[in-house]
mmCIF file of C-alpha atoms in Angstrom:
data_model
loop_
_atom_site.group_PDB
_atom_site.id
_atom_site.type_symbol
_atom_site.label_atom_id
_atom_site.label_comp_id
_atom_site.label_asym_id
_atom_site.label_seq_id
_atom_site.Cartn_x
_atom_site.Cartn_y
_atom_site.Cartn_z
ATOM 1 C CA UNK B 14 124.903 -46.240 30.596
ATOM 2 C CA UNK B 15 122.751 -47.275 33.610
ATOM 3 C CA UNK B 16 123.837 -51.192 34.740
ATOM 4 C CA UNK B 17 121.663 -52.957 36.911
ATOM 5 C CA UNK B 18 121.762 -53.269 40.190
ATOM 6 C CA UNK B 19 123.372 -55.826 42.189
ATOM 7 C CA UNK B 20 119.678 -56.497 43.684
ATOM 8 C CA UNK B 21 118.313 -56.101 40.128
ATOM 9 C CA UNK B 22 120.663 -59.040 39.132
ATOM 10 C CA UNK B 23 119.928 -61.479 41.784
ATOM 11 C CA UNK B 24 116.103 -61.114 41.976
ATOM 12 C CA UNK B 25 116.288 -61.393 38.186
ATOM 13 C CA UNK B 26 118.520 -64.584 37.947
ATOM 14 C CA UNK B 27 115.879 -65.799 40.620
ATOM 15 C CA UNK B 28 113.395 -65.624 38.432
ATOM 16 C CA UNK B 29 115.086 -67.283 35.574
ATOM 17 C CA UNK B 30 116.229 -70.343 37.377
ATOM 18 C CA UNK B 31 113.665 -70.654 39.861
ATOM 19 C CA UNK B 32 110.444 -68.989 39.223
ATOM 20 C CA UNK B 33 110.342 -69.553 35.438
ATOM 21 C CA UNK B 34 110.347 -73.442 35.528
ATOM 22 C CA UNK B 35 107.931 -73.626 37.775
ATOM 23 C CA UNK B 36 105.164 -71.322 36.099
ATOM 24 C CA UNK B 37 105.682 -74.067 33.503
ATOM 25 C CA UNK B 38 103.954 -76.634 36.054
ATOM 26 C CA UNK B 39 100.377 -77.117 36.676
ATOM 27 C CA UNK B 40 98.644 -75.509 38.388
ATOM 28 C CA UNK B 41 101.077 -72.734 37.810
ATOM 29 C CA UNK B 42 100.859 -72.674 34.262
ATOM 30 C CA UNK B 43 97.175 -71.416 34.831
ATOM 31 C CA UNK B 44 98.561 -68.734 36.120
ATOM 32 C CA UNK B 45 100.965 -68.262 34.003
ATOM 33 C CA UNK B 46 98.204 -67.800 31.108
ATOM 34 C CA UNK B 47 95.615 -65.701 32.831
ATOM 35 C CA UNK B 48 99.354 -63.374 32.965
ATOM 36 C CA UNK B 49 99.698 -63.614 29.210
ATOM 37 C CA UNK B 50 96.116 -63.008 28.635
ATOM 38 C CA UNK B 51 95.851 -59.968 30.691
ATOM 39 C CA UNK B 52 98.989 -58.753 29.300
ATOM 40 C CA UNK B 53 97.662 -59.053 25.604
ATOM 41 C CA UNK B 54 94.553 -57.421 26.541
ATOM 42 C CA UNK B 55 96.602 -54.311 27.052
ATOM 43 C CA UNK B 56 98.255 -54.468 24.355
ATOM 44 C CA UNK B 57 95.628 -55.082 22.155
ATOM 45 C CA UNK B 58 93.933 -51.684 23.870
ATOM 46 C CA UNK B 59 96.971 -49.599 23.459
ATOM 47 C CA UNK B 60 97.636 -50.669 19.679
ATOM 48 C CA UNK B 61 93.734 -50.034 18.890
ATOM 49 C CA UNK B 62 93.559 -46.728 20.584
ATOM 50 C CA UNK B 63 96.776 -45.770 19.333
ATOM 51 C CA UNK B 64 96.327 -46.900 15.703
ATOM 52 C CA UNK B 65 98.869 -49.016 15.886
ATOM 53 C CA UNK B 66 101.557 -45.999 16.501
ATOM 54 C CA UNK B 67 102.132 -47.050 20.485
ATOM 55 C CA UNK B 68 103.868 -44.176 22.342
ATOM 56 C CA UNK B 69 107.497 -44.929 21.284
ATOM 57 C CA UNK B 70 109.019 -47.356 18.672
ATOM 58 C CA UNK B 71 110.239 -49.229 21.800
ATOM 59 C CA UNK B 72 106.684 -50.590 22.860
ATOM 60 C CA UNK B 73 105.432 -50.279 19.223
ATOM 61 C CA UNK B 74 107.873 -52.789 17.954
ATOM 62 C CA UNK B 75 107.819 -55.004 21.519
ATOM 63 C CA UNK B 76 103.998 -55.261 20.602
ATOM 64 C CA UNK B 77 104.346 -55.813 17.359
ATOM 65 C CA UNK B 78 106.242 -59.309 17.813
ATOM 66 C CA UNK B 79 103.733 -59.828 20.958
ATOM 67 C CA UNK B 80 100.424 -59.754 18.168
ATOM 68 C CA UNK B 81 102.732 -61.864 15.833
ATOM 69 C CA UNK B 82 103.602 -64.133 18.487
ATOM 70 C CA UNK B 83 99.941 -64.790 18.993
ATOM 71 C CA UNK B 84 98.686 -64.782 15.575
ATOM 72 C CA UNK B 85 101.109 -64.503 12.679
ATOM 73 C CA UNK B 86 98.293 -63.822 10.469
ATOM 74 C CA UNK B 87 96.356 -61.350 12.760
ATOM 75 C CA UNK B 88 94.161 -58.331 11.603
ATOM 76 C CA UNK B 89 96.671 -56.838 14.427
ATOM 77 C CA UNK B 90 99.801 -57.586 13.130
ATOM 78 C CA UNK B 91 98.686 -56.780 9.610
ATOM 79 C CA UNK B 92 98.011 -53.803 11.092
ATOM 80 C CA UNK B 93 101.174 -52.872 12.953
ATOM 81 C CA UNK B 94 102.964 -53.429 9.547
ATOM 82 C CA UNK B 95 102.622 -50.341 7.735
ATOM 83 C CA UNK B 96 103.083 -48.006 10.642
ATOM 84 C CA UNK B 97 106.797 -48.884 11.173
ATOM 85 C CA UNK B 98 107.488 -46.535 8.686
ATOM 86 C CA UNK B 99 105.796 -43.158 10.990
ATOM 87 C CA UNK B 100 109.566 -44.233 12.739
ATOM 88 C CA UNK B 101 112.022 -44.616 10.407
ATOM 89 C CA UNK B 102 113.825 -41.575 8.297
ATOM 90 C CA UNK B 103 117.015 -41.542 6.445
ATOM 91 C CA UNK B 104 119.734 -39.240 7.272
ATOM 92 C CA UNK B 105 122.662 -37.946 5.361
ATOM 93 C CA UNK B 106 124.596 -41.248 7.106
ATOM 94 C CA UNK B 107 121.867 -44.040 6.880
ATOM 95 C CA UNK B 108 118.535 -44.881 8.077
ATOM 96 C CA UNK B 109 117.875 -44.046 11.619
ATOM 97 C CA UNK B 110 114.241 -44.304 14.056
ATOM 98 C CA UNK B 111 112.904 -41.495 16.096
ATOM 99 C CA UNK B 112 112.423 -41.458 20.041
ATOM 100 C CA UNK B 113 108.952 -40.498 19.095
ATOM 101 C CA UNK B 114 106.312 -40.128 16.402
ATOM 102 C CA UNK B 115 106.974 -36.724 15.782
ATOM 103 C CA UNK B 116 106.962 -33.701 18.136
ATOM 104 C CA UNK B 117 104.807 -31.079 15.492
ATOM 105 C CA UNK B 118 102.428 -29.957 18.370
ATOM 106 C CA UNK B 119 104.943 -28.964 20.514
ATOM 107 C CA UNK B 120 106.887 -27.254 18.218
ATOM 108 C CA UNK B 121 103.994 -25.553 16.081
ATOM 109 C CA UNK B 122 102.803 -24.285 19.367
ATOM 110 C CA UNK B 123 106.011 -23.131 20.677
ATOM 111 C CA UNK B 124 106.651 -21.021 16.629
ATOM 112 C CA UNK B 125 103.369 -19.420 16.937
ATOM 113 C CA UNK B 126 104.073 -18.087 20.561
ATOM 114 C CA UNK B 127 107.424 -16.762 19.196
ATOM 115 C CA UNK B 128 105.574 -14.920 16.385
ATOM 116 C CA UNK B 129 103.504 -13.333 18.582
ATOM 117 C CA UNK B 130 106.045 -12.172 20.806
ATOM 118 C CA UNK B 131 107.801 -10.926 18.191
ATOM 119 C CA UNK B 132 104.882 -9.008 16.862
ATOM 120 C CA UNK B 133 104.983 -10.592 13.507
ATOM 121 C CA UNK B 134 101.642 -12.097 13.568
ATOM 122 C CA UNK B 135 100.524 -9.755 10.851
ATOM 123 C CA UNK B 136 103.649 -9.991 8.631
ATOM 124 C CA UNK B 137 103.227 -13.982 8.341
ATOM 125 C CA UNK B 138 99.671 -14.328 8.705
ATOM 126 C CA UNK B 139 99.108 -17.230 6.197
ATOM 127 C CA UNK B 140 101.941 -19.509 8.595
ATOM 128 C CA UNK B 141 99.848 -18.564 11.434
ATOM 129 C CA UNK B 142 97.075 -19.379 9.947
ATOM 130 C CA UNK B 143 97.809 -23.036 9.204
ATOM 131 C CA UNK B 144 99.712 -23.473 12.448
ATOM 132 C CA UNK B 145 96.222 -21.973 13.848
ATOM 133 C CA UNK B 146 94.726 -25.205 12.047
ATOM 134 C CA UNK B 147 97.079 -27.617 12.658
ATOM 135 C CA UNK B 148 96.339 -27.143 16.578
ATOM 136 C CA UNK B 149 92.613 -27.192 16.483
ATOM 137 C CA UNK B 150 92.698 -30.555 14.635
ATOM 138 C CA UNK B 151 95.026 -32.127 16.498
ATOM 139 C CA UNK B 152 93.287 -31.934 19.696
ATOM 140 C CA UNK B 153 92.258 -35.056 21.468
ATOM 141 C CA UNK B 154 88.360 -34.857 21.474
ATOM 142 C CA UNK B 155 87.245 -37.864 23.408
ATOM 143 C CA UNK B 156 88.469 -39.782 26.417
ATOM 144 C CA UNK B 157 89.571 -43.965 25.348
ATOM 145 C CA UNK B 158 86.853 -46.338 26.974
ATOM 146 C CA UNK B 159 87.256 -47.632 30.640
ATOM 147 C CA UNK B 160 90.755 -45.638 30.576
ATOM 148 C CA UNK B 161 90.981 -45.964 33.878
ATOM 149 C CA UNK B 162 90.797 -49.828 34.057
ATOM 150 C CA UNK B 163 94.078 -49.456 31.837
ATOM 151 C CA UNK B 164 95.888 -47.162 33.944
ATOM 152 C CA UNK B 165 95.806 -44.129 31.288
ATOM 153 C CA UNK B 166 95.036 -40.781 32.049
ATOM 154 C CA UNK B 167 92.088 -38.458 30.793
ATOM 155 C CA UNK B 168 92.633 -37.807 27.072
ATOM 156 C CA UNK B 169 89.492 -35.446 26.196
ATOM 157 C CA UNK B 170 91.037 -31.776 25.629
ATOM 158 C CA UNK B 171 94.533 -32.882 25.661
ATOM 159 C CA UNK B 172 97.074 -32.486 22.620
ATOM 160 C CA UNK B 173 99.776 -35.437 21.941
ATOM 161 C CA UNK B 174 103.304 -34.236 21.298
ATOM 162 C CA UNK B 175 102.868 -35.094 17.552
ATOM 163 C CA UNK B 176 99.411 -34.848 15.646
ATOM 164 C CA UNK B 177 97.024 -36.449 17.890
ATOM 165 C CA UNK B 178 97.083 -39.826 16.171
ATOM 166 C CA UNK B 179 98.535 -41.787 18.847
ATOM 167 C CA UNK B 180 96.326 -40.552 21.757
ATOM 168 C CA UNK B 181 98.990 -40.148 24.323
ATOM 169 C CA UNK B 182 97.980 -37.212 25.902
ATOM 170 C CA UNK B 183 102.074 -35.227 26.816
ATOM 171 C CA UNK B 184 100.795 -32.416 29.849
ATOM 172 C CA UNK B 185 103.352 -29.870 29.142
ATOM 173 C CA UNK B 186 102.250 -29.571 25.223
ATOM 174 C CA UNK B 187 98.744 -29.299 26.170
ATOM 175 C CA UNK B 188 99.787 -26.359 28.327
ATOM 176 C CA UNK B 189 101.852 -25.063 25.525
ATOM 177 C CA UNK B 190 99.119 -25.595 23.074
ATOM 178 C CA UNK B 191 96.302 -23.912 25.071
ATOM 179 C CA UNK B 192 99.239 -20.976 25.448
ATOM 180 C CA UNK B 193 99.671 -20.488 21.434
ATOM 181 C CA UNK B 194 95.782 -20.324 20.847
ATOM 182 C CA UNK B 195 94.897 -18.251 23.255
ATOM 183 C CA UNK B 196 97.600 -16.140 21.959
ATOM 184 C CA UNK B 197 96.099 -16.783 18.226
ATOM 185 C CA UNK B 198 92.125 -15.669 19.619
ATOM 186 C CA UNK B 199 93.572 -11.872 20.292
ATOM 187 C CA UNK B 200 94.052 -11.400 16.011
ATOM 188 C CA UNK B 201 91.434 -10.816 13.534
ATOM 189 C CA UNK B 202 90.176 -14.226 11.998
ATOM 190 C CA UNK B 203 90.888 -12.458 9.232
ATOM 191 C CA UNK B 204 94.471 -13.016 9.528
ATOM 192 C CA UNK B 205 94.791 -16.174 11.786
ATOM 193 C CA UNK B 206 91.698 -18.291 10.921
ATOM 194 C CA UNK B 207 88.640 -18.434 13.870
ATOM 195 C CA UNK B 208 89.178 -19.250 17.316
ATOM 196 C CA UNK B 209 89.163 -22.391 19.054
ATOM 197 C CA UNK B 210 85.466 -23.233 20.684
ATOM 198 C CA UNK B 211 85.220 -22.003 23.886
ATOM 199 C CA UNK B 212 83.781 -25.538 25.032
ATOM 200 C CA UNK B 213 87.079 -27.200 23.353
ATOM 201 C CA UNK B 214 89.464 -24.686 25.432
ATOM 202 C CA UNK B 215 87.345 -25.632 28.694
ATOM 203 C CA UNK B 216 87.822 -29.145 27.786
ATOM 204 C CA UNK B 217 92.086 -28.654 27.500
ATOM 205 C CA UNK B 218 92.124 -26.835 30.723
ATOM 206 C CA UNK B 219 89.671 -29.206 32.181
ATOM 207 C CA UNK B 220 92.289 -31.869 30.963
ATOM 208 C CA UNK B 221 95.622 -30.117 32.003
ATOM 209 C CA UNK B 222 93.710 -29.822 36.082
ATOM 210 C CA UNK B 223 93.681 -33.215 35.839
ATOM 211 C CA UNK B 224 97.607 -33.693 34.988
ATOM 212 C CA UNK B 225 98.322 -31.619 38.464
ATOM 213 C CA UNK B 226 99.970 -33.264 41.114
ATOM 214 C CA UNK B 227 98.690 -32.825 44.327
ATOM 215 C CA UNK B 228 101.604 -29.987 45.336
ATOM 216 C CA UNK B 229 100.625 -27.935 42.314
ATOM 217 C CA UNK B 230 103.231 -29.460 39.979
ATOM 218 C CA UNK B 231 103.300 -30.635 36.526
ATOM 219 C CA UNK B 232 104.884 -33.721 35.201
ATOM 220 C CA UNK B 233 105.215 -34.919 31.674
ATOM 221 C CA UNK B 234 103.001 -37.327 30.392
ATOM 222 C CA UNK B 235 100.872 -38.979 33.657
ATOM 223 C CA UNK B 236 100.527 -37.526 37.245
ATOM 224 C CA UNK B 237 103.027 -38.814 39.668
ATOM 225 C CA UNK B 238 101.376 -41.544 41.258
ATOM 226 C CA UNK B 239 104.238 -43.496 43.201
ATOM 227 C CA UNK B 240 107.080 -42.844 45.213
ATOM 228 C CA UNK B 241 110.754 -43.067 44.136
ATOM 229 C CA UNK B 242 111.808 -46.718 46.013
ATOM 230 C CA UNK B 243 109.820 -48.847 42.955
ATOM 231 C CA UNK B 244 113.217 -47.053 40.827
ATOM 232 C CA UNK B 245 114.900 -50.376 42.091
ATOM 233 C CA UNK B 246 112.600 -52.179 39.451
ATOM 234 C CA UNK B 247 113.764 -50.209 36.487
ATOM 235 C CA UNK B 248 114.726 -53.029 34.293
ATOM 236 C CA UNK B 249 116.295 -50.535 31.900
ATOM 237 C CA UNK B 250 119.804 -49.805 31.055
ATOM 238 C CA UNK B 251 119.965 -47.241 29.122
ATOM 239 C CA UNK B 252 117.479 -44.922 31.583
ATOM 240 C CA UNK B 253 117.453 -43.860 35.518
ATOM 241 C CA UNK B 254 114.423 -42.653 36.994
ATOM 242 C CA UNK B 255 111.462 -43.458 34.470
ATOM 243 C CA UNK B 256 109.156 -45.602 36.494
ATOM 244 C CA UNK B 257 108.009 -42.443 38.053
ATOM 245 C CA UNK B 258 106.859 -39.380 36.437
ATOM 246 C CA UNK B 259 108.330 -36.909 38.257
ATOM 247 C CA UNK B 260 107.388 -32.885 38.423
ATOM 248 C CA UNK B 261 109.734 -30.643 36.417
ATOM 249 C CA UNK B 262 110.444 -27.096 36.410
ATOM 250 C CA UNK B 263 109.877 -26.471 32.922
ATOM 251 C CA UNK B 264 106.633 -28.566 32.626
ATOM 252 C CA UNK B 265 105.456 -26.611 35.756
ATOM 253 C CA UNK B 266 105.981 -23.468 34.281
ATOM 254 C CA UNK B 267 104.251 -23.981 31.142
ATOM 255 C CA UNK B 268 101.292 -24.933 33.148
ATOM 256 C CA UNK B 269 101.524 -21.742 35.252
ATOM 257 C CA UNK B 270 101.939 -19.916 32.200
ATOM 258 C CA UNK B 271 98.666 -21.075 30.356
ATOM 259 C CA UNK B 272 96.713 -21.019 33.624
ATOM 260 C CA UNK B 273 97.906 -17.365 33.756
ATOM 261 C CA UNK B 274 97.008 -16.796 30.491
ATOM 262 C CA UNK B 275 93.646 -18.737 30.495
ATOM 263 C CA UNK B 276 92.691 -16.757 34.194
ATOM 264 C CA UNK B 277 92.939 -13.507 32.036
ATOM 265 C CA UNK B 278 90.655 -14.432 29.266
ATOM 266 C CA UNK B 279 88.222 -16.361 30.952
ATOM 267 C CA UNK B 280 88.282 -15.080 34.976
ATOM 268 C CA UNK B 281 85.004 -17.035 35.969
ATOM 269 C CA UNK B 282 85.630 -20.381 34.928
ATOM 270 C CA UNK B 283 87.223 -22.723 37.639
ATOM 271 C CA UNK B 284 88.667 -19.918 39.033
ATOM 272 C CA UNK B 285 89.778 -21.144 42.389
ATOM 273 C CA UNK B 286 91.099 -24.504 41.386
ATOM 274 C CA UNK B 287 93.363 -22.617 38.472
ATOM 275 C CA UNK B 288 94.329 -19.770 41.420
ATOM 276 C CA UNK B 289 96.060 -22.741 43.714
ATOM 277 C CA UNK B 290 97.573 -23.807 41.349
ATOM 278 C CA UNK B 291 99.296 -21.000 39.628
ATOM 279 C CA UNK B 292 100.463 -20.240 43.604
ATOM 280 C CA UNK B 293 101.847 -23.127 44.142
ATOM 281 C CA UNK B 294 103.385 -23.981 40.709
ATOM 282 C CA UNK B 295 105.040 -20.703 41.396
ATOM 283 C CA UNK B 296 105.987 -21.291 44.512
ATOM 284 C CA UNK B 297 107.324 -25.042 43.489
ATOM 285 C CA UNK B 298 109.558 -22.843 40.641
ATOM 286 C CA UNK B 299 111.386 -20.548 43.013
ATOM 287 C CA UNK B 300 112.271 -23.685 45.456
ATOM 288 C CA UNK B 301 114.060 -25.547 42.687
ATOM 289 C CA UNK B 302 115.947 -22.455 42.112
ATOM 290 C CA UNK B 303 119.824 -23.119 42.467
ATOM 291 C CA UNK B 304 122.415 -21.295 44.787
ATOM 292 C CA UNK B 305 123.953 -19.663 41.357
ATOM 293 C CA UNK B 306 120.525 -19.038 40.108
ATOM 294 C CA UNK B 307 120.111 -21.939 37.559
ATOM 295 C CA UNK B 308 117.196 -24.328 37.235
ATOM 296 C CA UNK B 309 118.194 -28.345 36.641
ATOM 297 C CA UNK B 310 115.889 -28.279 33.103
ATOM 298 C CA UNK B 311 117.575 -25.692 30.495
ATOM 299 C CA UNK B 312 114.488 -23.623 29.950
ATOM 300 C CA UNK B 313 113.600 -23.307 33.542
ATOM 301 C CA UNK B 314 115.209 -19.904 34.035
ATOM 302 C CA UNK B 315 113.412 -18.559 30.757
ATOM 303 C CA UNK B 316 110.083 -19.856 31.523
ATOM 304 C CA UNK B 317 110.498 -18.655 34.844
ATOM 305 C CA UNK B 318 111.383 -14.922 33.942
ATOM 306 C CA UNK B 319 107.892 -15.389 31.623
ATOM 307 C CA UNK B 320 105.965 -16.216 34.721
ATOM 308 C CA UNK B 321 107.323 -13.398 37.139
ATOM 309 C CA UNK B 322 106.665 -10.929 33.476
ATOM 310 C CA UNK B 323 102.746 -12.492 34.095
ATOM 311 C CA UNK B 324 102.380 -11.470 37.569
ATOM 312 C CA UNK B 325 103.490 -8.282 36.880
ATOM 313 C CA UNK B 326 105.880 -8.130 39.701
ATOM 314 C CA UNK B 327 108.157 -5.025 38.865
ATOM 315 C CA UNK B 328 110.878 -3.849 41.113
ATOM 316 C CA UNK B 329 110.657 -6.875 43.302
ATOM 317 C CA UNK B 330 110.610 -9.033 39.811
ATOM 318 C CA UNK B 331 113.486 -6.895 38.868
ATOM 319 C CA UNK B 332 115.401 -7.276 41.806
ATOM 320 C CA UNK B 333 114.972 -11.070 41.907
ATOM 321 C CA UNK B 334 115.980 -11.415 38.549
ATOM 322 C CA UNK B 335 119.173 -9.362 38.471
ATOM 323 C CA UNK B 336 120.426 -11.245 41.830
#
């Protein structure tokens, strides 16, 4: 799908033939070992703050035969056992593995916005009420330790695109979460269960800030903290462009959409900071426009007709929308 590079393909024979017998030579070979250490420490950190789930059954299984390679009898192997399983599902034509854990944040969040658009809150109360539930406990309530010695982003506030067990904090869902439960606080508890605490909500918008890029954009999982030349690297071949985490229109909007959202319930807190950026996500949207009126991600022009609905902008909106 995506072949290496020509460069790709000589710097990596290179390294076979060249550099790799030669890290087998002292004093090389010390390096060579302070490497491997360094690289097990990180594993060891992700599988432990993870619970042994990793962020895709890519690295999960890569650092599964990393802990057996060190220890085929290792609490961590032991431990990486059982949670193959949280991948695998069978299918009406065989056994199969997921891209990811699960996505039920995303996807609870994005039902119980559609109820109450639909103004069927009422009608289907007890759903809402366990979706309602569901979202509070599967917040992310504390940052990992020395996360940024690890190169991870803040965790505390955020919601993972399945049920929080992994700890990889996915931007866009937080947005979409923070969205579906500040929807959810406008019913009776009666009917949808009690609000989220106000200091939890803080800490989710606190967390989503922190996601922004320095143009007001959103990307998906990590802020985008590189430029586009270290793509040459991608050792992948099934993949282009995922060494950086780029901005997207539809990730953007979601976070203009809960800022918007958040602004209206709670006007005082962080107000400035949450103002920039709901300009310039805004602004970011209606550049990526196309000449025909399309956005590149398939929701873009959706999420986009949300946000001009949010700012209230009527015959202009209208106008904008029709062309």
């Amino acid at each position: 799908v995506y072949p290496p590079s020509r460069m790709q393909n000589i710097v990596l024979a290179c390294l076979h033939k060249f550099v790799e017998p030669m890290l087998s030579w002292w004093p090389f070979n010390k390096l060579r070992k302070s490497a491997l250490s360094s690289l097990m420490d990180h594993i060891h950190y992700e599988d432990e703050n993870s619970n042994y789930v990793g962020l895709c059954p890519i690295n999960k299984v890569l650092n599964m035969i990393c802990c057996w390679i060190e220890d085929p009898n290792s609490y961590a192997f032991k431990r990486h056992l059982p949670r193959i399983h949280d991948f695998l599902w069978i299918s009406e034509d065989g056994m199969k593995a997921k891209v990811y854990v699960g996505c039920q944040s995303w996807e609870t969040s994005l039902i119980a916005q559609a109820f109450c658009s639909t103004k069927l809150a009422k009608e289907f109360a007890p759903v809402l009420r366990k979706a309602h539930g569901f979202l509070k406990a599967a917040q992310v309530t504390q940052n990992f330790p020395t996360y940024n010695s690890y190169y991870r982003e803040r965790s505390k506030g955020a919601w993972t695109l399945s049920n929080g067990e992994n700890g990889w904090p996915i931007a866009d869902t937080t947005a979409e979460a923070i969205k579906a439960l500040l929807l959810l606080s406008k019913y009776s508890p009666s009917l949808v269960g009690d609000p989220i605490e106000e200091q939890r909500l803080y800490d989710a918008v606190d967390c989503l800030l922190s996601y922004v890029n320095k143009d007001g954009t959103l990307s998906s999982a990590e802020c985008k903290r590189t430029t586009p030349w270290v793509e040459i690297l991608n050792p992948s071949e099934s993949f282009r462009n995922i060494i950086v985490d780029y901005p997207y229109v539809e990730c953007t909007s979601s976070l203009v959409q809960a800022l918007i959202l958040f602004r209206n319930s709670y006007p005082e807190y962080r107000c400035e900071e949450i103002e920039e950026c709901i300009k310039k996500g805004t602004l970011f949207i209606e550049k990526q426009q196309r000449t025909d009126g399309s956005w590149v991600w398939y929701l873009g022009c959706v999420l986009h007709l949300c946000i001009l609905l949010c700012h209230k902008r009527t015959s202009c909106c209208w106008k904008n929308i029709r062309e």
